[in-house]
Amino acid sequence: MKTLHRIPVELIFWITALALLATAEPIAEAHIHHFTLCPLANLGIEWCPGCGIGRAITQLFHGNIKESLAHHWFGIPALMIIGHRIIELINRRIDNNRKLKYKEERYV
């Protein structure tokens, strides 16, 4: 339990989000009825700059690049940015563990 407490919440969030997007069923681009957490879409506003990024990433995980671009052009860069952030958080966690272990060895 102590180890889980040390894992950054952001890292857990991004890994969970990508896992859920990877296992989601791809939705066709013309399909209108879908669940959304977007506050603008839920208010009835038709245009939102971020709508479709999740569906675009889901299409990427299923190897559908053309469909991904049809949902949102920023899906590919978003996946790359999120992947980079996950790697950075893991590396930061590894560095912190090394520093902590080094301090413990010096004081013992």
PDB file of N, CA and C in Angstrom, residues 38-96:
ATOM      1  N   CYS A  38     -18.123  16.207 -22.109  1.00  0.00           N
ATOM      2  CA  CYS A  38     -17.881  17.581 -22.531  1.00  0.00           C
ATOM      3  C   CYS A  38     -18.995  18.499 -22.014  1.00  0.00           C
ATOM      4  N   PRO A  39     -18.656  19.513 -21.216  1.00  0.00           N
ATOM      5  CA  PRO A  39     -19.694  20.404 -20.701  1.00  0.00           C
ATOM      6  C   PRO A  39     -20.361  21.227 -21.803  1.00  0.00           C
ATOM      7  N   LEU A  40     -19.613  21.589 -22.847  1.00  0.00           N
ATOM      8  CA  LEU A  40     -20.207  22.361 -23.937  1.00  0.00           C
ATOM      9  C   LEU A  40     -21.226  21.529 -24.709  1.00  0.00           C
ATOM     10  N   ALA A  41     -20.878  20.277 -25.007  1.00  0.00           N
ATOM     11  CA  ALA A  41     -21.813  19.404 -25.724  1.00  0.00           C
ATOM     12  C   ALA A  41     -23.044  19.116 -24.871  1.00  0.00           C
ATOM     13  N   ASN A  42     -22.853  18.959 -23.570  1.00  0.00           N
ATOM     14  CA  ASN A  42     -23.986  18.692 -22.678  1.00  0.00           C
ATOM     15  C   ASN A  42     -24.891  19.915 -22.524  1.00  0.00           C
ATOM     16  N   LEU A  43     -24.366  21.103 -22.800  1.00  0.00           N
ATOM     17  CA  LEU A  43     -25.180  22.316 -22.771  1.00  0.00           C
ATOM     18  C   LEU A  43     -25.888  22.565 -24.102  1.00  0.00           C
ATOM     19  N   GLY A  44     -25.589  21.745 -25.104  1.00  0.00           N
ATOM     20  CA  GLY A  44     -26.240  21.879 -26.399  1.00  0.00           C
ATOM     21  C   GLY A  44     -25.445  22.665 -27.421  1.00  0.00           C
ATOM     22  N   ILE A  45     -24.243  23.088 -27.056  1.00  0.00           N
ATOM     23  CA  ILE A  45     -23.387  23.812 -27.992  1.00  0.00           C
ATOM     24  C   ILE A  45     -22.777  22.792 -28.941  1.00  0.00           C
ATOM     25  N   GLU A  46     -22.920  23.013 -30.233  1.00  0.00           N
ATOM     26  CA  GLU A  46     -22.508  22.009 -31.210  1.00  0.00           C
ATOM     27  C   GLU A  46     -21.005  21.958 -31.444  1.00  0.00           C
ATOM     28  N   TRP A  47     -20.296  23.073 -31.301  1.00  0.00           N
ATOM     29  CA  TRP A  47     -18.876  23.070 -31.593  1.00  0.00           C
ATOM     30  C   TRP A  47     -18.058  23.152 -30.310  1.00  0.00           C
ATOM     31  N   CYS A  48     -17.070  22.304 -30.208  1.00  0.00           N
ATOM     32  CA  CYS A  48     -16.143  22.318 -29.074  1.00  0.00           C
ATOM     33  C   CYS A  48     -14.764  21.992 -29.629  1.00  0.00           C
ATOM     34  N   PRO A  49     -13.727  22.736 -29.233  1.00  0.00           N
ATOM     35  CA  PRO A  49     -12.398  22.487 -29.801  1.00  0.00           C
ATOM     36  C   PRO A  49     -11.808  21.133 -29.428  1.00  0.00           C
ATOM     37  N   GLY A  50     -12.295  20.519 -28.358  1.00  0.00           N
ATOM     38  CA  GLY A  50     -11.721  19.246 -27.922  1.00  0.00           C
ATOM     39  C   GLY A  50     -12.557  18.028 -28.259  1.00  0.00           C
ATOM     40  N   CYS A  51     -13.793  18.230 -28.690  1.00  0.00           N
ATOM     41  CA  CYS A  51     -14.672  17.087 -28.970  1.00  0.00           C
ATOM     42  C   CYS A  51     -14.092  16.234 -30.093  1.00  0.00           C
ATOM     43  N   GLY A  52     -14.011  14.958 -29.842  1.00  0.00           N
ATOM     44  CA  GLY A  52     -13.518  14.018 -30.830  1.00  0.00           C
ATOM     45  C   GLY A  52     -12.109  13.525 -30.575  1.00  0.00           C
ATOM     46  N   ILE A  53     -11.375  14.136 -29.656  1.00  0.00           N
ATOM     47  CA  ILE A  53     -10.003  13.702 -29.408  1.00  0.00           C
ATOM     48  C   ILE A  53      -9.984  12.288 -28.823  1.00  0.00           C
ATOM     49  N   GLY A  54     -10.872  12.000 -27.888  1.00  0.00           N
ATOM     50  CA  GLY A  54     -10.937  10.658 -27.314  1.00  0.00           C
ATOM     51  C   GLY A  54     -11.288   9.618 -28.357  1.00  0.00           C
ATOM     52  N   ARG A  55     -12.263   9.927 -29.215  1.00  0.00           N
ATOM     53  CA  ARG A  55     -12.627   8.994 -30.287  1.00  0.00           C
ATOM     54  C   ARG A  55     -11.489   8.845 -31.287  1.00  0.00           C
ATOM     55  N   ALA A  56     -10.753   9.933 -31.536  1.00  0.00           N
ATOM     56  CA  ALA A  56      -9.603   9.869 -32.446  1.00  0.00           C
ATOM     57  C   ALA A  56      -8.515   8.959 -31.883  1.00  0.00           C
ATOM     58  N   ILE A  57      -8.256   9.046 -30.590  1.00  0.00           N
ATOM     59  CA  ILE A  57      -7.246   8.195 -29.956  1.00  0.00           C
ATOM     60  C   ILE A  57      -7.703   6.737 -29.971  1.00  0.00           C
ATOM     61  N   THR A  58      -8.995   6.496 -29.742  1.00  0.00           N
ATOM     62  CA  THR A  58      -9.520   5.130 -29.822  1.00  0.00           C
ATOM     63  C   THR A  58      -9.310   4.558 -31.216  1.00  0.00           C
ATOM     64  N   GLN A  59      -9.577   5.359 -32.243  1.00  0.00           N
ATOM     65  CA  GLN A  59      -9.365   4.899 -33.614  1.00  0.00           C
ATOM     66  C   GLN A  59      -7.879   4.590 -33.857  1.00  0.00           C
ATOM     67  N   LEU A  60      -6.988   5.410 -33.306  1.00  0.00           N
ATOM     68  CA  LEU A  60      -5.551   5.163 -33.460  1.00  0.00           C
ATOM     69  C   LEU A  60      -5.153   3.833 -32.848  1.00  0.00           C
ATOM     70  N   PHE A  61      -5.674   3.536 -31.657  1.00  0.00           N
ATOM     71  CA  PHE A  61      -5.350   2.268 -31.000  1.00  0.00           C
ATOM     72  C   PHE A  61      -5.827   1.069 -31.814  1.00  0.00           C
ATOM     73  N   HIS A  62      -6.836   1.265 -32.625  1.00  0.00           N
ATOM     74  CA  HIS A  62      -7.355   0.185 -33.469  1.00  0.00           C
ATOM     75  C   HIS A  62      -6.749   0.229 -34.874  1.00  0.00           C
ATOM     76  N   GLY A  63      -5.785   1.111 -35.094  1.00  0.00           N
ATOM     77  CA  GLY A  63      -5.062   1.170 -36.356  1.00  0.00           C
ATOM     78  C   GLY A  63      -5.772   1.913 -37.481  1.00  0.00           C
ATOM     79  N   ASN A  64      -6.774   2.702 -37.144  1.00  0.00           N
ATOM     80  CA  ASN A  64      -7.554   3.428 -38.149  1.00  0.00           C
ATOM     81  C   ASN A  64      -7.121   4.895 -38.195  1.00  0.00           C
ATOM     82  N   ILE A  65      -6.052   5.168 -38.909  1.00  0.00           N
ATOM     83  CA  ILE A  65      -5.503   6.524 -38.936  1.00  0.00           C
ATOM     84  C   ILE A  65      -6.431   7.489 -39.676  1.00  0.00           C
ATOM     85  N   LYS A  66      -6.977   7.065 -40.795  1.00  0.00           N
ATOM     86  CA  LYS A  66      -7.871   7.924 -41.571  1.00  0.00           C
ATOM     87  C   LYS A  66      -9.109   8.310 -40.760  1.00  0.00           C
ATOM     88  N   GLU A  67      -9.707   7.336 -40.073  1.00  0.00           N
ATOM     89  CA  GLU A  67     -10.882   7.612 -39.235  1.00  0.00           C
ATOM     90  C   GLU A  67     -10.511   8.492 -38.039  1.00  0.00           C
ATOM     91  N   SER A  68      -9.304   8.283 -37.518  1.00  0.00           N
ATOM     92  CA  SER A  68      -8.837   9.110 -36.408  1.00  0.00           C
ATOM     93  C   SER A  68      -8.763  10.574 -36.820  1.00  0.00           C
ATOM     94  N   LEU A  69      -8.202  10.828 -37.989  1.00  0.00           N
ATOM     95  CA  LEU A  69      -8.105  12.197 -38.482  1.00  0.00           C
ATOM     96  C   LEU A  69      -9.483  12.786 -38.777  1.00  0.00           C
ATOM     97  N   ALA A  70     -10.442  11.943 -39.138  1.00  0.00           N
ATOM     98  CA  ALA A  70     -11.804  12.423 -39.393  1.00  0.00           C
ATOM     99  C   ALA A  70     -12.484  12.872 -38.101  1.00  0.00           C
ATOM    100  N   HIS A  71     -12.156  12.214 -36.980  1.00  0.00           N
ATOM    101  CA  HIS A  71     -12.747  12.612 -35.699  1.00  0.00           C
ATOM    102  C   HIS A  71     -12.126  13.913 -35.198  1.00  0.00           C
ATOM    103  N   HIS A  72     -10.799  13.963 -35.184  1.00  0.00           N
ATOM    104  CA  HIS A  72     -10.100  15.171 -34.714  1.00  0.00           C
ATOM    105  C   HIS A  72      -8.658  15.094 -35.183  1.00  0.00           C
ATOM    106  N   TRP A  73      -8.174  16.167 -35.767  1.00  0.00           N
ATOM    107  CA  TRP A  73      -6.809  16.190 -36.292  1.00  0.00           C
ATOM    108  C   TRP A  73      -5.762  16.135 -35.188  1.00  0.00           C
ATOM    109  N   PHE A  74      -6.127  16.505 -33.953  1.00  0.00           N
ATOM    110  CA  PHE A  74      -5.159  16.576 -32.862  1.00  0.00           C
ATOM    111  C   PHE A  74      -5.024  15.253 -32.110  1.00  0.00           C
ATOM    112  N   GLY A  75      -5.694  14.183 -32.561  1.00  0.00           N
ATOM    113  CA  GLY A  75      -5.618  12.892 -31.872  1.00  0.00           C
ATOM    114  C   GLY A  75      -4.212  12.323 -31.838  1.00  0.00           C
ATOM    115  N   ILE A  76      -3.522  12.383 -32.969  1.00  0.00           N
ATOM    116  CA  ILE A  76      -2.159  11.837 -33.039  1.00  0.00           C
ATOM    117  C   ILE A  76      -1.197  12.637 -32.152  1.00  0.00           C
ATOM    118  N   PRO A  77      -1.161  13.975 -32.260  1.00  0.00           N
ATOM    119  CA  PRO A  77      -0.281  14.725 -31.352  1.00  0.00           C
ATOM    120  C   PRO A  77      -0.674  14.558 -29.877  1.00  0.00           C
ATOM    121  N   ALA A  78      -1.964  14.473 -29.589  1.00  0.00           N
ATOM    122  CA  ALA A  78      -2.398  14.306 -28.196  1.00  0.00           C
ATOM    123  C   ALA A  78      -1.892  12.989 -27.628  1.00  0.00           C
ATOM    124  N   LEU A  79      -1.982  11.924 -28.404  1.00  0.00           N
ATOM    125  CA  LEU A  79      -1.490  10.620 -27.946  1.00  0.00           C
ATOM    126  C   LEU A  79       0.018  10.665 -27.717  1.00  0.00           C
ATOM    127  N   MET A  80       0.740  11.356 -28.591  1.00  0.00           N
ATOM    128  CA  MET A  80       2.189  11.478 -28.423  1.00  0.00           C
ATOM    129  C   MET A  80       2.532  12.297 -27.173  1.00  0.00           C
ATOM    130  N   ILE A  81       1.795  13.361 -26.924  1.00  0.00           N
ATOM    131  CA  ILE A  81       2.035  14.201 -25.750  1.00  0.00           C
ATOM    132  C   ILE A  81       1.729  13.430 -24.467  1.00  0.00           C
ATOM    133  N   ILE A  82       0.610  12.723 -24.455  1.00  0.00           N
ATOM    134  CA  ILE A  82       0.237  11.940 -23.267  1.00  0.00           C
ATOM    135  C   ILE A  82       1.257  10.820 -23.035  1.00  0.00           C
ATOM    136  N   GLY A  83       1.677  10.152 -24.108  1.00  0.00           N
ATOM    137  CA  GLY A  83       2.697   9.109 -23.973  1.00  0.00           C
ATOM    138  C   GLY A  83       4.001   9.660 -23.420  1.00  0.00           C
ATOM    139  N   HIS A  84       4.403  10.831 -23.903  1.00  0.00           N
ATOM    140  CA  HIS A  84       5.619  11.476 -23.391  1.00  0.00           C
ATOM    141  C   HIS A  84       5.467  11.825 -21.913  1.00  0.00           C
ATOM    142  N   ARG A  85       4.297  12.306 -21.537  1.00  0.00           N
ATOM    143  CA  ARG A  85       4.061  12.671 -20.137  1.00  0.00           C
ATOM    144  C   ARG A  85       4.124  11.438 -19.236  1.00  0.00           C
ATOM    145  N   ILE A  86       3.561  10.322 -19.697  1.00  0.00           N
ATOM    146  CA  ILE A  86       3.606   9.082 -18.914  1.00  0.00           C
ATOM    147  C   ILE A  86       5.057   8.647 -18.715  1.00  0.00           C
ATOM    148  N   ILE A  87       5.841   8.675 -19.782  1.00  0.00           N
ATOM    149  CA  ILE A  87       7.253   8.293 -19.690  1.00  0.00           C
ATOM    150  C   ILE A  87       7.996   9.225 -18.740  1.00  0.00           C
ATOM    151  N   GLU A  88       7.712  10.522 -18.818  1.00  0.00           N
ATOM    152  CA  GLU A  88       8.375  11.485 -17.935  1.00  0.00           C
ATOM    153  C   GLU A  88       8.009  11.245 -16.466  1.00  0.00           C
ATOM    154  N   LEU A  89       6.744  10.964 -16.192  1.00  0.00           N
ATOM    155  CA  LEU A  89       6.322  10.695 -14.813  1.00  0.00           C
ATOM    156  C   LEU A  89       6.964   9.423 -14.273  1.00  0.00           C
ATOM    157  N   ILE A  90       7.073   8.395 -15.113  1.00  0.00           N
ATOM    158  CA  ILE A  90       7.717   7.147 -14.683  1.00  0.00           C
ATOM    159  C   ILE A  90       9.197   7.386 -14.405  1.00  0.00           C
ATOM    160  N   ASN A  91       9.872   8.113 -15.298  1.00  0.00           N
ATOM    161  CA  ASN A  91      11.294   8.410 -15.085  1.00  0.00           C
ATOM    162  C   ASN A  91      11.509   9.243 -13.828  1.00  0.00           C
ATOM    163  N   ARG A  92      10.632  10.191 -13.585  1.00  0.00           N
ATOM    164  CA  ARG A  92      10.739  11.013 -12.378  1.00  0.00           C
ATOM    165  C   ARG A  92      10.574  10.148 -11.127  1.00  0.00           C
ATOM    166  N   ARG A  93       9.651   9.192 -11.187  1.00  0.00           N
ATOM    167  CA  ARG A  93       9.401   8.297 -10.052  1.00  0.00           C
ATOM    168  C   ARG A  93      10.625   7.420  -9.810  1.00  0.00           C
ATOM    169  N   ILE A  94      11.231   6.914 -10.892  1.00  0.00           N
ATOM    170  CA  ILE A  94      12.430   6.082 -10.772  1.00  0.00           C
ATOM    171  C   ILE A  94      13.577   6.889 -10.174  1.00  0.00           C
ATOM    172  N   ASP A  95      13.769   8.134 -10.633  1.00  0.00           N
ATOM    173  CA  ASP A  95      14.827   8.988 -10.082  1.00  0.00           C
ATOM    174  C   ASP A  95      14.607   9.265  -8.605  1.00  0.00           C
ATOM    175  N   ASN A  96      13.371   9.537  -8.216  1.00  0.00           N
ATOM    176  CA  ASN A  96      13.072   9.788  -6.806  1.00  0.00           C
ATOM    177  C   ASN A  96      13.351   8.555  -5.951  1.00  0.00           C
TER     178      ASN A  96
END
